[in-house]
Tab-separated table of C-alpha atoms in Angstrom:
chain	number	residue	atom	x	y	z
A	16	UNK	CA	-8.692	25.001	-15.827
A	17	UNK	CA	-10.845	21.490	-14.929
A	18	UNK	CA	-9.197	19.329	-12.251
A	19	UNK	CA	-11.483	16.869	-13.249
A	20	UNK	CA	-11.307	14.751	-16.875
A	21	UNK	CA	-15.068	15.419	-18.306
A	22	UNK	CA	-14.574	12.740	-21.397
A	23	UNK	CA	-14.811	10.013	-19.371
A	24	UNK	CA	-18.776	8.781	-17.755
A	25	UNK	CA	-17.463	10.024	-14.547
A	26	UNK	CA	-15.570	12.631	-13.281
A	27	UNK	CA	-12.005	11.996	-12.575
A	28	UNK	CA	-9.361	14.154	-11.561
A	29	UNK	CA	-7.245	14.930	-13.033
A	30	UNK	CA	-4.135	14.444	-10.648
A	31	UNK	CA	-5.678	10.803	-10.001
A	32	UNK	CA	-5.438	9.748	-13.688
A	33	UNK	CA	-1.696	10.894	-13.021
A	34	UNK	CA	-0.731	9.060	-10.094
A	35	UNK	CA	-2.564	5.904	-11.799
A	36	UNK	CA	-1.072	6.216	-14.642
A	37	UNK	CA	2.442	6.673	-12.288
A	38	UNK	CA	1.942	2.974	-10.935
A	39	UNK	CA	1.196	1.748	-14.385
A	40	UNK	CA	4.868	3.254	-15.320
A	41	UNK	CA	6.728	1.982	-12.907
A	42	UNK	CA	4.946	-1.936	-13.476
A	43	UNK	CA	5.567	-1.200	-16.806
A	44	UNK	CA	9.148	-0.498	-16.158
A	45	UNK	CA	9.883	-2.689	-13.508
A	46	UNK	CA	8.658	-6.187	-14.987
A	47	UNK	CA	11.008	-4.978	-17.857
A	48	UNK	CA	14.144	-4.712	-15.150
A	49	UNK	CA	13.136	-8.176	-14.601
A	50	UNK	CA	12.906	-9.630	-18.074
A	51	UNK	CA	16.093	-7.449	-19.014
A	52	UNK	CA	18.113	-8.709	-16.097
A	53	UNK	CA	16.536	-12.505	-16.307
A	54	UNK	CA	17.458	-13.074	-19.800
A	55	UNK	CA	13.256	-13.236	-20.006
A	56	UNK	CA	14.365	-16.605	-18.121
A	57	UNK	CA	13.752	-17.403	-14.405
A	58	UNK	CA	16.912	-18.961	-12.312
A	59	UNK	CA	16.281	-22.643	-11.372
A	60	UNK	CA	17.637	-23.026	-6.963
A	61	UNK	CA	17.073	-27.123	-5.536
A	62	UNK	CA	14.350	-25.901	-4.115
A	63	UNK	CA	12.668	-24.938	-7.871
A	64	UNK	CA	13.760	-27.802	-9.436
A	65	UNK	CA	11.703	-29.533	-6.212
A	66	UNK	CA	8.879	-27.947	-7.493
A	67	UNK	CA	9.229	-28.309	-10.874
A	68	UNK	CA	9.117	-32.328	-9.510
A	69	UNK	CA	6.396	-31.620	-7.905
A	70	UNK	CA	4.309	-29.922	-10.381
A	71	UNK	CA	5.187	-32.356	-13.640
A	72	UNK	CA	3.733	-35.110	-11.105
A	73	UNK	CA	0.426	-32.680	-10.862
A	74	UNK	CA	0.200	-32.779	-14.263
A	75	UNK	CA	0.354	-36.355	-15.482
A	76	UNK	CA	-2.046	-36.688	-12.625
A	77	UNK	CA	0.171	-38.042	-9.108
A	78	UNK	CA	-0.843	-34.971	-7.414
A	79	UNK	CA	0.366	-34.524	-3.551
A	80	UNK	CA	3.373	-36.374	-4.268
A	81	UNK	CA	7.405	-35.517	-5.818
A	82	UNK	CA	9.625	-38.262	-7.267
A	83	UNK	CA	12.964	-39.585	-4.813
A	84	UNK	CA	15.705	-39.089	-7.405
A	85	UNK	CA	18.213	-39.953	-5.092
A	86	UNK	CA	17.157	-43.642	-5.311
A	87	UNK	CA	18.522	-45.961	-8.064
A	88	UNK	CA	15.607	-46.536	-9.239
A	89	UNK	CA	13.123	-43.157	-8.555
A	90	UNK	CA	9.430	-43.958	-7.389
A	91	UNK	CA	7.262	-41.689	-6.615
A	92	UNK	CA	6.703	-40.387	-2.976
A	93	UNK	CA	4.752	-37.400	-0.842
A	94	UNK	CA	4.818	-34.463	-0.998
A	95	UNK	CA	5.944	-33.028	2.766
A	96	UNK	CA	9.049	-30.902	2.588
A	97	UNK	CA	6.921	-28.110	0.463
A	98	UNK	CA	3.354	-27.015	0.581
A	99	UNK	CA	1.575	-28.295	-2.653
A	100	UNK	CA	-0.101	-24.742	-3.486
A	101	UNK	CA	2.793	-23.270	-5.847
A	102	UNK	CA	3.921	-26.567	-7.277
A	103	UNK	CA	-0.391	-27.202	-8.533
A	104	UNK	CA	-0.748	-22.935	-9.455
A	105	UNK	CA	2.408	-24.014	-11.706
A	106	UNK	CA	0.170	-26.922	-12.770
A	107	UNK	CA	-2.462	-25.141	-13.566
A	108	UNK	CA	-0.831	-22.774	-15.231
A	109	UNK	CA	1.371	-24.797	-17.310
A	110	UNK	CA	-1.808	-27.050	-18.334
A	111	UNK	CA	-4.155	-24.085	-19.339
A	112	UNK	CA	-1.633	-22.319	-22.276
A	113	UNK	CA	-0.219	-25.868	-23.069
A	114	UNK	CA	3.165	-24.137	-21.837
A	115	UNK	CA	6.490	-25.677	-21.372
A	116	UNK	CA	7.604	-26.548	-18.091
A	117	UNK	CA	9.965	-24.490	-17.731
A	118	UNK	CA	8.610	-21.496	-19.827
A	119	UNK	CA	5.850	-20.775	-16.947
A	120	UNK	CA	7.413	-19.368	-14.224
A	121	UNK	CA	9.029	-16.506	-16.811
A	122	UNK	CA	5.222	-16.020	-17.115
A	123	UNK	CA	4.561	-16.395	-13.684
A	124	UNK	CA	6.951	-14.525	-11.440
A	125	UNK	CA	6.261	-11.220	-13.728
A	126	UNK	CA	2.285	-11.434	-13.068
A	127	UNK	CA	2.866	-12.028	-9.519
A	128	UNK	CA	4.921	-9.095	-9.485
A	129	UNK	CA	2.103	-6.980	-10.702
A	130	UNK	CA	0.093	-8.294	-7.378
A	131	UNK	CA	2.948	-7.639	-5.117
A	132	UNK	CA	3.604	-3.760	-6.518
A	133	UNK	CA	0.002	-3.109	-6.289
A	134	UNK	CA	-0.694	-4.659	-2.924
A	135	UNK	CA	2.082	-2.321	-1.377
A	136	UNK	CA	0.217	0.479	-2.918
A	137	UNK	CA	-3.166	-0.192	-1.770
A	138	UNK	CA	-1.700	-1.080	1.555
A	139	UNK	CA	-0.159	1.828	1.945
A	140	UNK	CA	-2.934	4.305	-0.002
A	141	UNK	CA	-5.098	2.749	2.574
A	142	UNK	CA	-3.050	3.444	5.919
A	143	UNK	CA	-1.824	6.770	5.052
A	144	UNK	CA	-4.419	8.151	3.231
A	145	UNK	CA	-2.181	9.550	0.616
A	146	UNK	CA	-1.409	8.051	-2.809
A	147	UNK	CA	1.592	9.414	-3.285
A	148	UNK	CA	2.784	8.602	-0.713
A	149	UNK	CA	1.762	5.225	-1.471
A	150	UNK	CA	3.276	5.952	-4.619
A	151	UNK	CA	7.142	6.273	-3.513
A	152	UNK	CA	6.282	3.339	-1.344
A	153	UNK	CA	5.625	1.061	-4.366
A	154	UNK	CA	8.470	2.669	-6.864
A	155	UNK	CA	10.638	1.522	-3.654
A	156	UNK	CA	9.381	-1.237	-3.101
A	157	UNK	CA	9.154	-2.853	-6.518
A	158	UNK	CA	13.305	-1.325	-7.550
A	159	UNK	CA	14.638	-2.935	-4.584
A	160	UNK	CA	17.135	-5.753	-4.807
A	161	UNK	CA	15.844	-8.265	-2.812
A	162	UNK	CA	12.564	-7.894	-5.093
A	163	UNK	CA	14.076	-8.537	-7.994
A	164	UNK	CA	16.201	-11.360	-6.302
A	165	UNK	CA	12.697	-13.256	-5.221
A	166	UNK	CA	10.724	-12.332	-8.451
A	167	UNK	CA	13.767	-14.066	-10.265
A	168	UNK	CA	13.870	-17.417	-8.914
A	169	UNK	CA	11.154	-19.745	-9.223
A	170	UNK	CA	10.644	-19.477	-5.427
A	171	UNK	CA	7.129	-19.749	-3.541
A	172	UNK	CA	7.881	-16.777	-1.918
A	173	UNK	CA	6.467	-14.591	-5.416
A	174	UNK	CA	3.296	-16.481	-4.420
A	175	UNK	CA	3.245	-15.958	-0.766
A	176	UNK	CA	4.320	-12.731	-0.176
A	177	UNK	CA	1.097	-10.795	-2.590
A	178	UNK	CA	-1.042	-13.326	-0.238
A	179	UNK	CA	-0.061	-11.931	2.889
A	180	UNK	CA	-0.057	-8.311	1.706
A	181	UNK	CA	-3.700	-8.774	0.209
A	182	UNK	CA	-4.316	-10.404	3.860
A	183	UNK	CA	-3.054	-7.580	5.579
A	184	UNK	CA	-5.755	-5.642	3.125
A	185	UNK	CA	-8.916	-6.907	4.370
A	186	UNK	CA	-7.091	-7.077	7.613
A	187	UNK	CA	-7.153	-2.587	7.267
A	188	UNK	CA	-10.046	-2.668	5.572
A	189	UNK	CA	-12.150	-4.530	8.584
A	190	UNK	CA	-10.654	-2.239	11.206
A	191	UNK	CA	-11.991	1.352	9.199
A	192	UNK	CA	-15.167	-0.296	8.142
A	193	UNK	CA	-15.913	0.022	11.867
A	194	UNK	CA	-15.043	-3.680	12.583
A	195	UNK	CA	-17.254	-5.323	9.753
A	196	UNK	CA	-16.215	-9.099	10.279
A	197	UNK	CA	-16.546	-10.022	6.305
A	198	UNK	CA	-12.922	-8.248	5.607
A	199	UNK	CA	-11.267	-10.289	8.708
A	200	UNK	CA	-12.960	-12.876	7.224
A	201	UNK	CA	-10.783	-12.495	4.309
A	202	UNK	CA	-7.596	-12.182	5.919
A	203	UNK	CA	-8.204	-15.255	7.372
A	204	UNK	CA	-9.094	-17.193	4.377
A	205	UNK	CA	-5.724	-15.310	2.837
A	206	UNK	CA	-3.463	-16.516	4.900
A	207	UNK	CA	-5.071	-19.826	6.149
A	208	UNK	CA	-4.496	-20.626	2.198
A	209	UNK	CA	-0.986	-19.420	2.379
A	210	UNK	CA	0.111	-21.892	4.770
A	211	UNK	CA	-1.134	-24.037	1.519
A	212	UNK	CA	2.205	-22.217	0.258
A	213	UNK	CA	4.684	-21.768	3.076
A	214	UNK	CA	4.793	-23.135	6.737
A	215	UNK	CA	5.642	-20.046	7.849
A	216	UNK	CA	2.104	-19.525	7.536
A	217	UNK	CA	0.852	-20.671	10.382
A	218	UNK	CA	3.033	-17.626	12.649
A	219	UNK	CA	0.592	-15.186	10.657
A	220	UNK	CA	-2.433	-16.771	12.578
A	221	UNK	CA	-2.044	-15.935	16.685
A	222	UNK	CA	-0.233	-11.978	15.058
A	223	UNK	CA	-4.014	-11.855	13.437
A	224	UNK	CA	-5.707	-12.503	16.640
A	225	UNK	CA	-3.386	-10.526	18.537
A	226	UNK	CA	-3.991	-7.553	16.266
A	227	UNK	CA	-7.609	-7.398	16.009
A	228	UNK	CA	-7.152	-7.433	20.175
A	229	UNK	CA	-5.402	-4.459	19.737
A	230	UNK	CA	-5.885	-2.403	16.634
A	231	UNK	CA	-10.074	-3.161	16.654
A	232	UNK	CA	-12.422	-0.226	18.622
A	233	UNK	CA	-14.640	-2.968	19.365
A	234	UNK	CA	-15.973	-3.513	22.740
A	235	UNK	CA	-14.101	-6.463	24.603
A	236	UNK	CA	-16.551	-8.961	23.540
A	237	UNK	CA	-16.761	-9.019	20.172
A	238	UNK	CA	-13.167	-8.621	19.826
A	239	UNK	CA	-12.312	-11.676	21.711
A	240	UNK	CA	-15.761	-13.295	19.285
A	241	UNK	CA	-13.728	-12.198	16.004
A	242	UNK	CA	-10.192	-13.338	17.046
A	243	UNK	CA	-11.418	-16.243	17.575
A	244	UNK	CA	-13.444	-16.716	15.224
A	245	UNK	CA	-10.906	-15.801	12.348
A	246	UNK	CA	-8.482	-18.180	13.999
A	247	UNK	CA	-10.412	-20.792	13.709
A	248	UNK	CA	-11.530	-20.156	9.732
A	249	UNK	CA	-7.747	-19.799	9.089
A	250	UNK	CA	-7.034	-23.151	10.783
A	251	UNK	CA	-9.948	-24.794	9.310
A	252	UNK	CA	-8.562	-23.938	6.170
A	253	UNK	CA	-4.248	-24.966	6.793
A	254	UNK	CA	-6.105	-28.385	9.093
A	255	UNK	CA	-6.168	-30.606	6.216
A	256	UNK	CA	-2.893	-30.373	5.161
A	257	UNK	CA	-1.214	-30.741	8.490
A	258	UNK	CA	-3.565	-33.368	9.417
A	259	UNK	CA	-2.121	-35.340	6.140
A	260	UNK	CA	1.301	-34.492	7.089
A	261	UNK	CA	0.946	-35.523	11.067
A	262	UNK	CA	-0.769	-38.947	9.224
A	263	UNK	CA	2.737	-39.215	6.365
A	264	UNK	CA	5.568	-37.601	8.658
A	265	UNK	CA	4.074	-37.128	11.955
A	266	UNK	CA	4.564	-33.699	12.300
A	267	UNK	CA	2.367	-30.734	10.983
A	268	UNK	CA	5.089	-29.649	8.450
A	269	UNK	CA	5.684	-32.547	6.655
A	270	UNK	CA	9.734	-33.181	6.996
A	271	UNK	CA	13.478	-31.864	8.354
A	272	UNK	CA	14.938	-29.432	6.153
A	273	UNK	CA	18.865	-28.042	6.235
A	274	UNK	CA	19.331	-29.961	10.090
A	275	UNK	CA	15.893	-28.982	11.426
A	276	UNK	CA	14.125	-31.453	13.679
A	277	UNK	CA	10.940	-32.574	12.290
A	278	UNK	CA	8.734	-31.566	15.370
A	279	UNK	CA	11.340	-27.102	14.943
A	280	UNK	CA	10.806	-27.361	11.061
A	281	UNK	CA	6.911	-25.246	11.025
A	282	UNK	CA	9.308	-22.675	13.164
A	283	UNK	CA	12.113	-23.240	11.023
A	284	UNK	CA	10.350	-20.127	8.249
A	285	UNK	CA	9.052	-18.483	10.916
A	286	UNK	CA	12.836	-17.548	12.662
A	287	UNK	CA	14.057	-17.153	8.982
A	288	UNK	CA	11.245	-14.263	8.807
A	289	UNK	CA	12.750	-12.126	11.834
A	290	UNK	CA	15.915	-13.410	10.755
A	291	UNK	CA	15.206	-11.156	7.736
A	292	UNK	CA	14.120	-8.443	8.663
A	293	UNK	CA	17.353	-7.797	11.495
A	294	UNK	CA	19.200	-8.354	9.010
A	295	UNK	CA	17.109	-5.525	6.633
A	296	UNK	CA	17.127	-3.156	9.302
A	297	UNK	CA	20.759	-4.074	11.262
A	298	UNK	CA	23.346	-6.071	8.075
A	299	UNK	CA	25.650	-3.288	8.255
A	300	UNK	CA	26.302	-3.042	11.297
A	301	UNK	CA	26.245	-6.036	13.408
A	302	UNK	CA	27.196	-2.998	16.244
A	303	UNK	CA	24.194	-1.711	15.966
A	304	UNK	CA	21.924	-5.415	16.374
A	305	UNK	CA	23.408	-6.299	19.441
A	306	UNK	CA	22.810	-2.664	20.295
A	307	UNK	CA	19.491	-1.989	19.626
A	308	UNK	CA	17.642	-5.302	19.370
A	309	UNK	CA	16.879	-5.493	23.286
A	310	UNK	CA	15.391	-2.272	23.275
A	311	UNK	CA	13.341	-2.669	19.932
A	312	UNK	CA	12.074	-5.414	21.348
A	313	UNK	CA	11.115	-3.956	24.987
A	314	UNK	CA	9.745	-0.750	22.738
A	315	UNK	CA	7.518	-3.163	20.662
A	316	UNK	CA	6.058	-4.751	24.143
A	317	UNK	CA	5.238	-0.928	25.189
A	318	UNK	CA	3.579	0.427	22.189
A	319	UNK	CA	1.495	-2.973	22.635
A	320	UNK	CA	0.767	-2.269	25.823
A	321	UNK	CA	-0.233	0.997	25.057
A	322	UNK	CA	-2.143	-0.266	22.274
A	323	UNK	CA	-4.626	-2.399	25.102
A	324	UNK	CA	-4.490	0.861	27.480
A	325	UNK	CA	-6.004	2.926	24.717
A	326	UNK	CA	-8.204	0.289	23.125
A	327	UNK	CA	-8.524	-2.512	25.003
A	328	UNK	CA	-8.949	-5.347	27.520
A	329	UNK	CA	-9.848	-3.484	30.607
A	330	UNK	CA	-7.552	-4.667	33.784
A	331	UNK	CA	-4.868	-2.832	31.497
A	332	UNK	CA	-6.839	0.437	31.308
A	333	UNK	CA	-4.945	3.261	34.316
């Protein structure tokens, strides 16, 4: 029996077709589960209503503005509490399809969920080189309760997550393509755009630069040049938003939230990412968190130093 399907204009191994079909089945089931769990309607929170109001202002010709409903006579004010990209995407979909503003998340979220799952599959396939492993990871990610929670709400995380996943995929392509800068530029562009979705995106700019220094196999001078260029590209894309916020509110993240001082706002989401990571690992046992947090930090430092010694700058080599 042949291992390739010959009815196509090119030979495709049956194993590859089977895995692709399996991934498509998983995507269909994940979207169906989300539609069943949500009743075809995406839930709103206070943040969702903020995005909805900003999207309505985009549609009515008042971009980058929101409505201050706490005043006796509501009036428009600059959009500062959240970056504008998710609201702009919401408004764009509503305008293109002439759809009701509240129907858009029910169409947008399943699409972003599919992009997220495919991005996870692509990343795992590139990293492991095995489609079966990538398929298993995509399945687990698709049906994980946090995935259903996030994509069941009108939240900006639904756009932020796939952007970061695609940025990581582009960075991995940069690494395996013998440091072709075009892939690193794609990664920096996606991270720069992610800053227009959530202010936590700023934390990933230095992470990208550090990753180039640690993971790249190029000579030290080239690594420095690429890391600097990538960070500058990401900063250039985010800078107009930061500059606007600084002019209007005196800080790059626009405003305070949840009791945080305004000058600490841009770090708040980044700290939340760390908290969520810790909760994912140790939320079931605080004793483990207390006993393993510091050793894990030391392990990360040890791995980073080891990476430098193998591929990094000369003064860390033995």
